[in-house]
Short mmCIF file of C-alpha atoms in Angstrom, two decimals:
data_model
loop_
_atom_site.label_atom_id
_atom_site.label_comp_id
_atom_site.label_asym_id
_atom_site.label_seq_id
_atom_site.Cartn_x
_atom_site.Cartn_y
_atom_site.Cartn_z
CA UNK K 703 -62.30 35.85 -13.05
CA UNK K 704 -60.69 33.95 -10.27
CA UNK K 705 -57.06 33.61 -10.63
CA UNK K 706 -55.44 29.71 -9.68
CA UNK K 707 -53.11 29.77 -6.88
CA UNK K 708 -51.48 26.47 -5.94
CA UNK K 709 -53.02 25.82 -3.08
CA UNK K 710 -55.91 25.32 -4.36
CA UNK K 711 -55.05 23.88 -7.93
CA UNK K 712 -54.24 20.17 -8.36
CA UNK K 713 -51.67 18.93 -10.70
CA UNK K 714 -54.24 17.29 -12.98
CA UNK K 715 -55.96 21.32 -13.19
CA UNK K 716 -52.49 22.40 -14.98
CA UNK K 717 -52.49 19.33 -16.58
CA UNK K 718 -55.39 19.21 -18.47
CA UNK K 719 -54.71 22.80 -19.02
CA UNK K 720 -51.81 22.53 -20.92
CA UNK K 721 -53.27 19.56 -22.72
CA UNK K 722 -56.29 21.60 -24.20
CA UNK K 723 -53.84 24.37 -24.95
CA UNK K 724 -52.20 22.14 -27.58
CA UNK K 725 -55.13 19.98 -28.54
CA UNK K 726 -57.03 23.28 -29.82
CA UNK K 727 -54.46 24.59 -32.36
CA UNK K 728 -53.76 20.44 -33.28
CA UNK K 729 -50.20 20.75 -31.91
CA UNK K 730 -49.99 16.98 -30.15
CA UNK K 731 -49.12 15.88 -33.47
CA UNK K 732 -45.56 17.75 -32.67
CA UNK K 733 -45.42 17.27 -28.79
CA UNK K 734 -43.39 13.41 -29.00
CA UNK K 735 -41.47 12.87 -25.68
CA UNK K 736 -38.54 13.38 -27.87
CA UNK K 737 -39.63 17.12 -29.02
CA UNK K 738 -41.27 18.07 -25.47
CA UNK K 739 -37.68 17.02 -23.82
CA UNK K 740 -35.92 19.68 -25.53
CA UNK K 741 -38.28 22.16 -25.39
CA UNK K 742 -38.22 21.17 -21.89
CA UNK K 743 -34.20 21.57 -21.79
CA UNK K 744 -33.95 24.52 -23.67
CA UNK K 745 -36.86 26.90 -21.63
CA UNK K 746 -34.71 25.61 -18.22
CA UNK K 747 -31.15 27.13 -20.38
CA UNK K 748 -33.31 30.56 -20.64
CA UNK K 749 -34.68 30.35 -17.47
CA UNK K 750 -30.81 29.83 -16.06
CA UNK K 751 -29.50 32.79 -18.40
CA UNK K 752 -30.60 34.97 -15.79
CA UNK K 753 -28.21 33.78 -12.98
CA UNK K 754 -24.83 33.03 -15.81
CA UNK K 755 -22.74 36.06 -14.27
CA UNK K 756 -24.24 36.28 -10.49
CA UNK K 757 -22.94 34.66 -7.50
CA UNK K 758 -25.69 32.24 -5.61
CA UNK K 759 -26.35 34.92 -2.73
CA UNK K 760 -26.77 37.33 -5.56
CA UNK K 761 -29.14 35.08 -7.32
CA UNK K 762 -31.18 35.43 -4.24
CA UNK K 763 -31.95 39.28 -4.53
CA UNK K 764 -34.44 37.66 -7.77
CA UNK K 765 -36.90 37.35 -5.40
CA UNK K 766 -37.16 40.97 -4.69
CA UNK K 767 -36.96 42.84 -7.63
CA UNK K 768 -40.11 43.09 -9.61
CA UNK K 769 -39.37 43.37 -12.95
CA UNK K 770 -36.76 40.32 -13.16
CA UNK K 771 -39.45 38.58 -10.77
CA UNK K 772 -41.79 38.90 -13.49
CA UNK K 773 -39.13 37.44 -16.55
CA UNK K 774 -38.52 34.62 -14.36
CA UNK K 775 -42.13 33.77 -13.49
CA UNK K 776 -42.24 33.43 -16.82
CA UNK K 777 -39.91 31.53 -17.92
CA UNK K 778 -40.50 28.84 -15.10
CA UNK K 779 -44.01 28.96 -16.53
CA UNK K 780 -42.50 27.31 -19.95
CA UNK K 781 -40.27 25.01 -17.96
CA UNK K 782 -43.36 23.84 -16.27
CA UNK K 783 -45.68 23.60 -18.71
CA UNK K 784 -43.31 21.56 -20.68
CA UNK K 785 -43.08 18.86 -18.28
CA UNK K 786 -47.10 19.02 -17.76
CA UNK K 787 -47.37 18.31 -20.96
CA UNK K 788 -44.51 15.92 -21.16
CA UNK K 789 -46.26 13.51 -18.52
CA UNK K 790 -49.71 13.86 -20.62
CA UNK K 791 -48.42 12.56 -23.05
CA UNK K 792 -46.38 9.65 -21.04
CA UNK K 793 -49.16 9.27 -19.09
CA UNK K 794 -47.27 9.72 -16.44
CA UNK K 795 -48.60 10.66 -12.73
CA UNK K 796 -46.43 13.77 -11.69
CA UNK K 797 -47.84 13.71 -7.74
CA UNK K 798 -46.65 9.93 -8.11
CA UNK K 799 -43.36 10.08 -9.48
CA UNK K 800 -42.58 13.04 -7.25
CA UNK K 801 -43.50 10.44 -4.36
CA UNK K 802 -41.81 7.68 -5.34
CA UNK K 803 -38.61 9.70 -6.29
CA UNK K 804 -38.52 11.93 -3.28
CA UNK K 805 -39.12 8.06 -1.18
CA UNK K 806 -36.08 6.97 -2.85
CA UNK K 807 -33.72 10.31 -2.25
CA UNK K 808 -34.69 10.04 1.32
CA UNK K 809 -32.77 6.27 1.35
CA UNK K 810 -29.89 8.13 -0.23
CA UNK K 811 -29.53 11.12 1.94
CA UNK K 812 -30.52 9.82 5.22
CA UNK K 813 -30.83 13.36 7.35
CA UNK K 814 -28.21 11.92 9.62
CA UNK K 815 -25.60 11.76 7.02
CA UNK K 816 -27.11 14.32 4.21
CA UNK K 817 -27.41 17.49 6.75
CA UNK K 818 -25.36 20.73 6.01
CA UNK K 819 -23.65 18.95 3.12
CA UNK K 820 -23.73 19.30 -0.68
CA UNK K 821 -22.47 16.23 -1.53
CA UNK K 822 -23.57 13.00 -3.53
CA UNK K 823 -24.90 10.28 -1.95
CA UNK K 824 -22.03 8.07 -3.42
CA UNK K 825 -19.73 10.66 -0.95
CA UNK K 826 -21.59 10.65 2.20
CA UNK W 342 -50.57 4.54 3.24
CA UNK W 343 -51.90 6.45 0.37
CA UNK W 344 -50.01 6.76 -2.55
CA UNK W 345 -50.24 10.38 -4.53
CA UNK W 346 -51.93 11.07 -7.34
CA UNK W 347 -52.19 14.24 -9.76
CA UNK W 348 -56.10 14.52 -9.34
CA UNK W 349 -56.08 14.89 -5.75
CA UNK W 350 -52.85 16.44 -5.00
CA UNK W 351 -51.96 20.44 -5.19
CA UNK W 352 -48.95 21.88 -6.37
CA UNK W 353 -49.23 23.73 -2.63
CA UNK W 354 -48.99 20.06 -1.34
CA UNK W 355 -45.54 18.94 -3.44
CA UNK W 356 -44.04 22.59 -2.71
CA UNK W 357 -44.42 22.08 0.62
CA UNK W 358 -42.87 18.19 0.52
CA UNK W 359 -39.87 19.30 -1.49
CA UNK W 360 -39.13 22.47 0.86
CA UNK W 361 -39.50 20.12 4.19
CA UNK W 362 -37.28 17.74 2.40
CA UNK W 363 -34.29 20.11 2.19
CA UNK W 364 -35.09 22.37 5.98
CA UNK W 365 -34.63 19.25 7.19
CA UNK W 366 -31.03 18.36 5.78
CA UNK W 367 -30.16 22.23 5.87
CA UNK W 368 -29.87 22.26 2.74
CA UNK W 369 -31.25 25.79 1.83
CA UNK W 370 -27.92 27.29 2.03
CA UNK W 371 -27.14 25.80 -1.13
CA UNK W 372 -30.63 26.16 -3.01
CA UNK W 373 -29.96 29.74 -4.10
CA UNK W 374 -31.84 30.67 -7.41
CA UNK W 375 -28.65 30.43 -9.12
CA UNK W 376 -27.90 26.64 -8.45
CA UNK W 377 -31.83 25.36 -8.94
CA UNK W 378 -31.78 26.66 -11.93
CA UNK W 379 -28.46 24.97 -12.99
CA UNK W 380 -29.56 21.74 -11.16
CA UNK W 381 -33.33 21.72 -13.37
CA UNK W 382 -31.17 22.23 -16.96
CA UNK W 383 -28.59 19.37 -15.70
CA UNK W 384 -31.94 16.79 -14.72
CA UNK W 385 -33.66 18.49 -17.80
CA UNK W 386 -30.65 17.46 -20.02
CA UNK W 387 -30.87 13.60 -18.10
CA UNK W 388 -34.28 13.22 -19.43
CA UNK W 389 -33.35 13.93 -23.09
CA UNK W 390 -30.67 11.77 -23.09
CA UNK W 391 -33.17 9.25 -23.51
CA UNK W 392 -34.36 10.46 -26.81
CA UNK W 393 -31.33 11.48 -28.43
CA UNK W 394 -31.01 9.42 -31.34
CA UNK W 395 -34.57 8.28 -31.97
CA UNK W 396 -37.35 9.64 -34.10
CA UNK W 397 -39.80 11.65 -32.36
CA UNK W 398 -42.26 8.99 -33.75
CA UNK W 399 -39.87 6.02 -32.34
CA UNK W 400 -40.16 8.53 -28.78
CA UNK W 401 -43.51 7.80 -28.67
CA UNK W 402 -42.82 4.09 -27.65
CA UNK W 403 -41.32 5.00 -24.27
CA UNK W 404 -45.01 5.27 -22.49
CA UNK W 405 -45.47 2.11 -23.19
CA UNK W 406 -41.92 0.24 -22.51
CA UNK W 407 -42.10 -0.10 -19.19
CA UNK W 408 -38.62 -0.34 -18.09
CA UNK W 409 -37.70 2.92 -19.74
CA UNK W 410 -41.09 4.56 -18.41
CA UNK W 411 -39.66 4.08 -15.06
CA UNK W 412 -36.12 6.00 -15.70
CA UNK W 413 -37.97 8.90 -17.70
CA UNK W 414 -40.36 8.92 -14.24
CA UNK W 415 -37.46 9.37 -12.28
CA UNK W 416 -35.80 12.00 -14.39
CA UNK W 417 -38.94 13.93 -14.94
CA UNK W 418 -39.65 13.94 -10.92
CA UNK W 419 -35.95 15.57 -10.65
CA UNK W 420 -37.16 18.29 -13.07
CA UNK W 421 -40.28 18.79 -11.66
CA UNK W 422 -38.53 18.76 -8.04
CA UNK W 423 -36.22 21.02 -9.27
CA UNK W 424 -38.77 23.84 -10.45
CA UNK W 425 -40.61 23.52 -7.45
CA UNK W 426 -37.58 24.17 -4.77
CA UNK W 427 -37.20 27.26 -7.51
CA UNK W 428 -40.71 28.55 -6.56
CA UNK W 429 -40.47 28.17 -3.18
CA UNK W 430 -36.93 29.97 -2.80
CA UNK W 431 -38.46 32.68 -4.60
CA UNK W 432 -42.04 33.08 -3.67
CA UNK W 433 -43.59 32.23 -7.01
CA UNK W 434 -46.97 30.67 -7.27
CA UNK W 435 -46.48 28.05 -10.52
CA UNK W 436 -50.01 28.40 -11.04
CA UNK W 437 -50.18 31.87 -11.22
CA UNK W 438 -47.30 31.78 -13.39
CA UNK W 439 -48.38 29.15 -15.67
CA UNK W 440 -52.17 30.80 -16.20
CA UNK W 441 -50.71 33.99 -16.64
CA UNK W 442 -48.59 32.10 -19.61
CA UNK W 443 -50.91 30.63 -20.80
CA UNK W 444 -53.27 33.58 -21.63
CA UNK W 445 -50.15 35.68 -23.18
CA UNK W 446 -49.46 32.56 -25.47
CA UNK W 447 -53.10 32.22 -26.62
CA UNK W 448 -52.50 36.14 -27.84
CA UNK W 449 -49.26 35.18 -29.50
CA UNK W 450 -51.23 31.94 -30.85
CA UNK W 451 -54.83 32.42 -31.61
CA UNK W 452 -56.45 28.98 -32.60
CA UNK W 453 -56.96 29.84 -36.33
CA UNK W 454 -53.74 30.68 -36.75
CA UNK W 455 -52.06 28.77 -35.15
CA UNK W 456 -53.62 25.54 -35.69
CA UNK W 457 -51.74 22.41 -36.60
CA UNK W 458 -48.38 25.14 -37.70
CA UNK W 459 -44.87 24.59 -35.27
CA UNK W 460 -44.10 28.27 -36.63
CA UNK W 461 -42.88 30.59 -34.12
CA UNK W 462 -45.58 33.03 -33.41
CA UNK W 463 -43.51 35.52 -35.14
CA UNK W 464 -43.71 33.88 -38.39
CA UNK W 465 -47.13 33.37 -38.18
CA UNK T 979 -7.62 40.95 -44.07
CA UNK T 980 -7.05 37.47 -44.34
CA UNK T 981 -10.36 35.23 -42.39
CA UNK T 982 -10.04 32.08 -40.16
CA UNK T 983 -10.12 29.34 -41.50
CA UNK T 984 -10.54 25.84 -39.78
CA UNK T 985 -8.26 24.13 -42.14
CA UNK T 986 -5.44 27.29 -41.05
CA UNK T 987 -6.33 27.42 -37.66
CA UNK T 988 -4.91 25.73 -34.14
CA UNK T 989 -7.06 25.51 -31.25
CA UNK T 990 -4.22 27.47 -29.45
CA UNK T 991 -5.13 30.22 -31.50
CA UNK T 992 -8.69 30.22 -30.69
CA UNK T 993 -8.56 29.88 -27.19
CA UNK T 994 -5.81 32.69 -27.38
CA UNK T 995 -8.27 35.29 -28.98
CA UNK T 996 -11.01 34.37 -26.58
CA UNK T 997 -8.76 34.20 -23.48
CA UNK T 998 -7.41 38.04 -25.12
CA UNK T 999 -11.12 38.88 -25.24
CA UNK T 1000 -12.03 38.34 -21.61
CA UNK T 1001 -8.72 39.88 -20.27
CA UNK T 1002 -9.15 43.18 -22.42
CA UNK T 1003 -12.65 43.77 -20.19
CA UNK T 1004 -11.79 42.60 -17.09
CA UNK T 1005 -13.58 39.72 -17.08
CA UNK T 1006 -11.76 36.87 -15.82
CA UNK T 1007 -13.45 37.46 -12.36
CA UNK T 1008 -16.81 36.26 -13.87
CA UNK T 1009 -15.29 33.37 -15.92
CA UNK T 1010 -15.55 30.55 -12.61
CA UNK T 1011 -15.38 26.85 -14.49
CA UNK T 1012 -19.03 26.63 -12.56
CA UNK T 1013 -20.30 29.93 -14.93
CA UNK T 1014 -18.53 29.09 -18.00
CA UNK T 1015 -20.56 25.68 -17.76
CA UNK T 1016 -23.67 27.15 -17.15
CA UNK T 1017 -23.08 29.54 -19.50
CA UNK T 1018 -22.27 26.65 -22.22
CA UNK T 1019 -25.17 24.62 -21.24
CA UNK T 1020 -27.69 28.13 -21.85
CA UNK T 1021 -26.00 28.69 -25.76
CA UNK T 1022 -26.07 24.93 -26.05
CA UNK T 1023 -29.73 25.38 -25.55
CA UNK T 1024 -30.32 28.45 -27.83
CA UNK T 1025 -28.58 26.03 -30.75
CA UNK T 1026 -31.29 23.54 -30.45
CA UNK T 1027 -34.34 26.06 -30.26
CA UNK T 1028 -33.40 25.78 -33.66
CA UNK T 1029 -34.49 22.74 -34.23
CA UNK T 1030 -37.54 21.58 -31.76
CA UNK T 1031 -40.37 21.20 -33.69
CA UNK T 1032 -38.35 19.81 -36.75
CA UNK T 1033 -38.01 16.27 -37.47
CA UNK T 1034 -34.62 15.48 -37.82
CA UNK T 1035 -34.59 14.83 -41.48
CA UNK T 1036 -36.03 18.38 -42.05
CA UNK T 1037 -32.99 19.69 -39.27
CA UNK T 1038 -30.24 18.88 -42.19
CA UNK T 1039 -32.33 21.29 -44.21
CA UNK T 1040 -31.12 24.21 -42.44
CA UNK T 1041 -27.06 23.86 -43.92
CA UNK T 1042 -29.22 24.84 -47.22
CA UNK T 1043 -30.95 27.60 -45.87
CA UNK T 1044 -29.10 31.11 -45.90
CA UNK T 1045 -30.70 33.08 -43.13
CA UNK T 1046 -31.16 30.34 -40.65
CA UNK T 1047 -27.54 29.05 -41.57
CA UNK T 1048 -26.11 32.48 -40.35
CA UNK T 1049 -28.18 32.48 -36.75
CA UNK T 1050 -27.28 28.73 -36.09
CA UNK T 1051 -23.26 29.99 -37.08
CA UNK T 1052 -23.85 32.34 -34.23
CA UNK T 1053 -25.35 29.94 -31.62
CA UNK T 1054 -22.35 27.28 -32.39
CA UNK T 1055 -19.90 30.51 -32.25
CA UNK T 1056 -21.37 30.97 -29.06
CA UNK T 1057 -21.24 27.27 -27.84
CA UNK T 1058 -18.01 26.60 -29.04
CA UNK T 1059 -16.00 30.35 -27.25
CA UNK T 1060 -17.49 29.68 -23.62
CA UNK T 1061 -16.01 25.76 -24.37
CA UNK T 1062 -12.69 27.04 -25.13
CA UNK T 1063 -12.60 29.51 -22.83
CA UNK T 1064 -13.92 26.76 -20.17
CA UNK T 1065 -10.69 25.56 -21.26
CA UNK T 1066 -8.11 28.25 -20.68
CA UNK T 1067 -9.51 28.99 -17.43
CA UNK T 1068 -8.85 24.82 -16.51
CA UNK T 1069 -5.82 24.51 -18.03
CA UNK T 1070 -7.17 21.91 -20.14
CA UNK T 1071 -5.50 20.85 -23.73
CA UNK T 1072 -8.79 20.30 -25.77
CA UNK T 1073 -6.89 18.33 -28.54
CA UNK T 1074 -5.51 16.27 -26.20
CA UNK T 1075 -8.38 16.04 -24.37
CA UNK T 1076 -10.76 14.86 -27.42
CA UNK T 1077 -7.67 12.34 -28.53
CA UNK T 1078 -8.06 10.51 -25.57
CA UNK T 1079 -11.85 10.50 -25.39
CA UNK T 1080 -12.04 9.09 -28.70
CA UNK T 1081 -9.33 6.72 -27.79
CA UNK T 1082 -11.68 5.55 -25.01
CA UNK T 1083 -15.22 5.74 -27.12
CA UNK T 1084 -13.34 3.62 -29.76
CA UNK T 1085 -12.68 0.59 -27.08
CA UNK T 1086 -16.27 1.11 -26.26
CA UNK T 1087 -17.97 1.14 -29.59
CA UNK T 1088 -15.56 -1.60 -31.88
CA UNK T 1089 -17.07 -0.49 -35.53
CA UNK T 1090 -17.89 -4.16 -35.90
CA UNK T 1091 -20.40 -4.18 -32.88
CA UNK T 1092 -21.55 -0.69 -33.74
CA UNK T 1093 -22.00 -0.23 -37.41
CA UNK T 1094 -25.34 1.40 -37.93
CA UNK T 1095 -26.72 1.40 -34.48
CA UNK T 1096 -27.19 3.93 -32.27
CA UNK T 1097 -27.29 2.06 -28.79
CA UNK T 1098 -25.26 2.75 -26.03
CA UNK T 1099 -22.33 0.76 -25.37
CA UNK T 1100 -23.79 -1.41 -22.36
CA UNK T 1101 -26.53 -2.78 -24.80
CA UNK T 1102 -24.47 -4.00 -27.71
CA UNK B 416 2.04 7.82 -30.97
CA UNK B 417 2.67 11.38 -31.09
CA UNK B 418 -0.49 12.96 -28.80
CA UNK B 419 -2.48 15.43 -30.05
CA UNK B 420 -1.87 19.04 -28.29
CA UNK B 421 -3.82 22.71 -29.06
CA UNK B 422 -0.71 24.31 -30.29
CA UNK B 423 -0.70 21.69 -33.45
CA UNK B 424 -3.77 20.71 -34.10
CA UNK B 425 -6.04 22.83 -36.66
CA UNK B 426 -9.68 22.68 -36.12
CA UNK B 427 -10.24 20.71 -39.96
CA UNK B 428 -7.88 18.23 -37.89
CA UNK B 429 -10.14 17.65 -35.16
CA UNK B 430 -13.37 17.68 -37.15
CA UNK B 431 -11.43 14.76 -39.99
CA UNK B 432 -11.27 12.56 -36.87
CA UNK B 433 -14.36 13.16 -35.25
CA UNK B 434 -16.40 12.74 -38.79
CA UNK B 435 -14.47 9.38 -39.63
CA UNK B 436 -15.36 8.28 -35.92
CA UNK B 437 -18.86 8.67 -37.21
CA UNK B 438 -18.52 7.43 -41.02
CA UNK B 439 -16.71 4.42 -40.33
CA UNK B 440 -19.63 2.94 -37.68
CA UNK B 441 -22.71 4.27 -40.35
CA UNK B 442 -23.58 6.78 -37.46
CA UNK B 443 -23.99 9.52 -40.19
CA UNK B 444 -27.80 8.65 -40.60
CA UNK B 445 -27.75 9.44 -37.28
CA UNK B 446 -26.29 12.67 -36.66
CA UNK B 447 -28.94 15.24 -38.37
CA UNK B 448 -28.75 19.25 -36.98
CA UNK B 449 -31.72 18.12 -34.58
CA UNK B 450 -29.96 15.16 -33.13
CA UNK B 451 -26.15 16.61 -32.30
CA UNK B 452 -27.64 19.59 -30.89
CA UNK B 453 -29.41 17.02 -28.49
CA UNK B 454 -26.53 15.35 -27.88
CA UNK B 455 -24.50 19.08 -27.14
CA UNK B 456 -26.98 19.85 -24.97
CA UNK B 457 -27.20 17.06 -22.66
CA UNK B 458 -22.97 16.84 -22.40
CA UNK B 459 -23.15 20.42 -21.57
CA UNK B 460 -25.58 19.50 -18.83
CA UNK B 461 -23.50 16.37 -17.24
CA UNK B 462 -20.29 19.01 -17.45
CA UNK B 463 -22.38 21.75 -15.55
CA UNK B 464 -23.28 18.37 -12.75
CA UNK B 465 -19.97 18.77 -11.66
CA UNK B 466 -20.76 22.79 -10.23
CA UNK B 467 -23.88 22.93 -9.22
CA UNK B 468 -23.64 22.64 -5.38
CA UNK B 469 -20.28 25.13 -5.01
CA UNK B 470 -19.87 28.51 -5.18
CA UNK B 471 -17.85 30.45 -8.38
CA UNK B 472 -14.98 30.57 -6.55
CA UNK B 473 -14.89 26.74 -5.08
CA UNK B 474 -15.49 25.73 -8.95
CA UNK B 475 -11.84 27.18 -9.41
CA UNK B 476 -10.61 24.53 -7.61
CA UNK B 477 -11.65 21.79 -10.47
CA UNK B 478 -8.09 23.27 -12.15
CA UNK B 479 -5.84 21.64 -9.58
CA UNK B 480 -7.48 18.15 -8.47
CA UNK B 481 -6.66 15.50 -10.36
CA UNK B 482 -9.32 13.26 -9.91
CA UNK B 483 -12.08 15.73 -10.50
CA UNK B 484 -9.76 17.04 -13.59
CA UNK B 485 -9.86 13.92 -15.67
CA UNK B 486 -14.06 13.56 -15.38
CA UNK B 487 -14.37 17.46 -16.23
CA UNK B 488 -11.94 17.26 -19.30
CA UNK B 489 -13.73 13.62 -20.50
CA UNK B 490 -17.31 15.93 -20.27
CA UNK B 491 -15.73 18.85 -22.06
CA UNK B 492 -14.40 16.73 -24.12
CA UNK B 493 -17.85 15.21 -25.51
CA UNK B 494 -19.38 18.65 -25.39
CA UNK B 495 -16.32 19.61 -28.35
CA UNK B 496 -16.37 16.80 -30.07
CA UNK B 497 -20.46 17.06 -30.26
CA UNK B 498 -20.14 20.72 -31.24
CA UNK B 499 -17.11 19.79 -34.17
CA UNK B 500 -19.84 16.98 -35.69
CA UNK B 501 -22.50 19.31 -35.78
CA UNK B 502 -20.05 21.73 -37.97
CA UNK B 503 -19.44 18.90 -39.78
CA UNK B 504 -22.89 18.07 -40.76
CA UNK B 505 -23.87 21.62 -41.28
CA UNK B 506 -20.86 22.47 -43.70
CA UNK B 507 -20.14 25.47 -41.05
CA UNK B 508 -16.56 26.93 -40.61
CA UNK B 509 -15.95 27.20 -36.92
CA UNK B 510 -12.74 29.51 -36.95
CA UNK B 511 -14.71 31.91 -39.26
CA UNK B 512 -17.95 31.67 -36.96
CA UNK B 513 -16.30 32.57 -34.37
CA UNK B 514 -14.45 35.11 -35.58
CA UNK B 515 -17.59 36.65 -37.00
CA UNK B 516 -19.07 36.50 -33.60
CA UNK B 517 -16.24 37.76 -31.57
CA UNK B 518 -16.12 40.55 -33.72
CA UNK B 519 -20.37 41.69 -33.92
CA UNK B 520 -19.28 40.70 -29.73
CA UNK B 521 -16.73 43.69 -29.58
CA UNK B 522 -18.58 46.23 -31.11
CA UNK B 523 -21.68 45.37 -28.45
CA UNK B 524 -19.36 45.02 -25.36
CA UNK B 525 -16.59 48.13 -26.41
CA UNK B 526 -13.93 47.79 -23.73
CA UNK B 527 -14.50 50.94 -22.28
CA UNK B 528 -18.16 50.37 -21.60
CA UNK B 529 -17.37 46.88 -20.56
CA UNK B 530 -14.71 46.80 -18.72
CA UNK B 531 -15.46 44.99 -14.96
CA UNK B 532 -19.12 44.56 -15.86
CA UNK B 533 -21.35 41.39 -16.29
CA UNK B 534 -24.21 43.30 -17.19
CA UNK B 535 -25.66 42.85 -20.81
CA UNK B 536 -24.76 44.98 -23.51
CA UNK B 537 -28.42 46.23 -23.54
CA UNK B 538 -28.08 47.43 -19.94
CA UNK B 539 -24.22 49.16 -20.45
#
């Protein structure tokens, strides 16, 4: 069976993935926007439980060692699936929003002002 | 121009966006593992303050107020954003990830069992 | 020998033990403000895995229920030391702290505007 | 007014205010397990905004700017007071939870073993 890779899986694949997940076992009837938010929030707190005690350059070595790769595949999976399943049942457009949102952050961090620096926009 | 849209947009396609975003403001210094994952349970904890004192039922109401639908957009494309700066920086293919998920939750949650129950798969 | 009690307890004392704690192993090189608050943020988010799939009417059934009443004990244990200790390493007085936050939430929510309503201050 | 300081004020102390904050504007309806743990969650997340971009070691910095000082011990402030309301509601002692838990925390981190060490007590 071919595995998905994401370049050649669209958002709506996951999606509707995720959606037929919950609709077979009759779970929509717990996944409110309200519910799906936390699980949402509390999969990103696990998937950040790995980095608590590490500085950021050590947070980087992640990417290298296998068996910590494979925890935090993992829990990113959750994260993500949550917020699939959190814009099904919003109806939201994910591809869309990330547009729209990514149009607007470009206003605030012109790559003039923005470049080499951490700071907020309200800052710059 | 063409706005996005889940069905014909790959998570390959919004990776790529978000890491051209921050190359261009240098900004990679700063997107260590360590800080994404802080910076997707900060936006994560944004979206839920939406829903903190309302029913799950009474959440259910936000996809169709449309003010509000446009602030939860927002705060879900910072999540979303957020996880996907987290795969790039450390190789991960979300889709992978998320099938791979999905096929060790269907073992932990097999439909009979599972169906139409919010108990943990250990209690099951 | 004699227990803690809340009602015979300061919040000097507290953050005294758990300051003690820390120094005993050394520790005070991982306790940055930045990893204490990620670190509050990830036990903040094992409390509510608690509660997800819940409504919140049947959340108040857990200060019935002995077995989860002892795990959720733990989480707010857990919450509440990396908050004080948050604290010592700031030099913040949390009493003092609280006071004046309450003095400031009390200006912005007058109990005659918001007796039995649970919206934020700007939409009273 | 006499202000409120760690050295005299009990926990009970702190909890009596923050539960007549509540009881006096009918907020009690609102403040179920589900709901404060919410509400924990998502101050613990705008506390952990203020780190995300700088290093451990910059975070230490928080401790002697004024400015920055007075936002970080408002946020902190919220997180407690959440925390204290959700002891309230749940009938939990929070001197005797966390003595409890500092004590099942020594026997898994023994100074000895822990001593200089971030790593898990399942790793030691």
């Amino acid at each position: 069976m071919a595995a998905l890779t994401d370049s050649a899986t669209t958002i709506s694949e996951l999606k509707n993935r995720v959606l037929a997940f919950a609709r077979e076992r009759d779970w929509e009837q717990f996944h409110s926007p309200k519910n799906l938010s936390m699980a949402l929030a509390a999969e990103s707190g696990e998937l950040m439980e790995h980095f608590l005690w590490s500085t950021p350059e050590q947070s980087r070595a992640v990417a290298v060692d296998a068996v910590k790769r494979q925890k935090i595949a993992e829990e990113l999976a959750d994260v993500i699936i949550y917020a699939l399943e959190f814009a099904n049942v919003t109806g939201l457009d994910v591809a869309a929003a990330i547009e729209a949102k990514m149009a607007a952050n470009a206003r605030k961090y012109p790559v003039e002002k923005a470049r080499g620096r951490a700071d907020k926009y309200t800052e710059l």
